Amino acid sequence: MISIRTIVSETGEVKNHNQKYPYRLNFYSIPPIEEITTEEFEVFALDRLQVLKAIESASLRSRTELQVADHIRDISNQYLPLHSTDGGKNYPLEQERRKDHISHFILRLAYCRTEELRKWFIKQECALFRIRFIEENKEERQAFLNNERLNWNDLSQNEKESMKNELSHANPHIKFNDETFFIVDFEQVLDLVSRRAVYIKAGKAYVPTSEQVTLVVGEFRKRLSAALNLASRAFPSIDDERILPLLNNINQQYLGKTYVYNNNTIVDKVTADNVDQMVGHFPLCMQHMHIKLRELHHLKHFARMQYGLFLKGIGLTVEEALIFWRKSFSSITDEKFQKEYAYNIRHSYGMEGKRQDYSPLNCNSIIMNKQPGPGDQHGCPFKHFSEDNLKVFLTQTGVKKDEHLKAILDIVKGKHYQVACTKYFEITKCLEDSISRGDDERHLMETIKHPNNYFEQSVKLSKINNSQNSK
């Protein structure tokens, strides 16, 4: 068992508190104090990370606030459900809120270590809090805020009337007579200031109730930032070897499905002769290696491993793999192929050596591990190609519009390579335009985390389209 009390004690954050959770919303001012299993510790952390990563991905893909909220609701229901008190009678509210509470503090520890990690965590947590705050009903929101005793000063009715022209001009969209206003330091609502959506006088901002979410999120951000700075100073004192590896490496953790070879794949049958017909369903990395294999009749070791395990994952048997690679390496003799390549192919299927059945590489492994050198074809094009080479390859493989090309390259410049791959999928599979129009608002795809997941999603989409066209 892992004592959450001990861990948060070491980061200087322990207070006495009631374990009950009266509200869905939470400023996470009071840490959890209980024991949880090692398994719970890891599962809670990774499930919350799924939600935060989904927020980042949807935002980077230029989705509207409504699209992001709908997508995050779907992801949250899968990994981190958190129902409102109103209408949540049929759900285990206490367990949901406990998991939300504990998982936040675990990730707070994991993301307190550097300025870059702290900024990322604050941004995603603020976005999640904002979505939850907007979705909560008015009575629950107000009860939560009253409990937090935020002590915002209300603008009196007389002051409101005397400033009617200024307030109405700054907030033309509001129903003035129905609004109340809060008076706060303008630094608390810089988002509203940047949008010129609030009246400012003598360093004070006059915030209408309709913009209350900005004020509340600002308070959430301020408290979380202070807590992360406190945790970062105390983090070195944590010495529990059961959790340190997770805390130190969670930002690079693979969160997707593990793919293994099986005969029940999404396609009927994969053979040496029909791989060429399936390339349109391959992610960019696999397309690149396949093209180079056909062009050079050879691939170096790491490319053979990366591409070979991918083909294994989509259903290519070891017998068909031997035929595929033998035909592809057409410039060498049978003797040379058997001597230098056949053993490694059988080895990757667990039929030689220590008989380990290797799984296809996920995106994190491809991006973070062996970097390609001169003459190498393995790796991730979004990470390892030059901008000019990536532009050319994207254009050759289906990205025709300049605005689409720019959108992908902008994501790549931010080093969000898996998000760029997801954007590429949406564009080349003709999802981007329908999403932009709002046709698929509630069906944004999850971020691509694995080449075999890309293949799987592409084949599924093709089957759906074919079924609809046949009607």
Tab-separated table of C-alpha atoms in Angstrom, residues 28 31-32 44-49 97-111 125:
chain	number	residue	atom	x	y	z
A	28	TYR	CA	-7.742	20.694	-4.890
A	31	PRO	CA	-4.712	16.800	-0.386
A	32	PRO	CA	-6.059	13.271	0.058
A	44	PHE	CA	-5.430	6.750	-11.393
A	45	ALA	CA	-2.454	8.714	-12.722
A	46	LEU	CA	-2.558	7.261	-16.229
A	47	ASP	CA	-6.330	7.587	-16.543
A	48	ARG	CA	-6.206	11.281	-15.685
A	49	LEU	CA	-3.281	11.727	-18.054
A	97	ARG	CA	-14.656	12.190	-6.834
A	98	ARG	CA	-12.124	10.246	-4.815
A	99	LYS	CA	-10.393	9.122	-8.011
A	100	ASP	CA	-10.500	12.641	-9.431
A	101	HIS	CA	-9.031	14.050	-6.217
A	102	ILE	CA	-6.232	11.509	-5.814
A	103	SER	CA	-5.299	11.434	-9.503
A	104	HIS	CA	-4.888	15.211	-9.567
A	105	PHE	CA	-2.424	15.121	-6.682
A	106	ILE	CA	-0.433	12.245	-8.169
A	107	LEU	CA	0.007	14.145	-11.431
A	108	ARG	CA	0.715	17.324	-9.482
A	109	LEU	CA	3.745	15.540	-8.034
A	110	ALA	CA	4.762	14.128	-11.407
A	111	TYR	CA	4.515	17.487	-13.168
A	125	GLU	CA	-5.896	21.263	-15.731
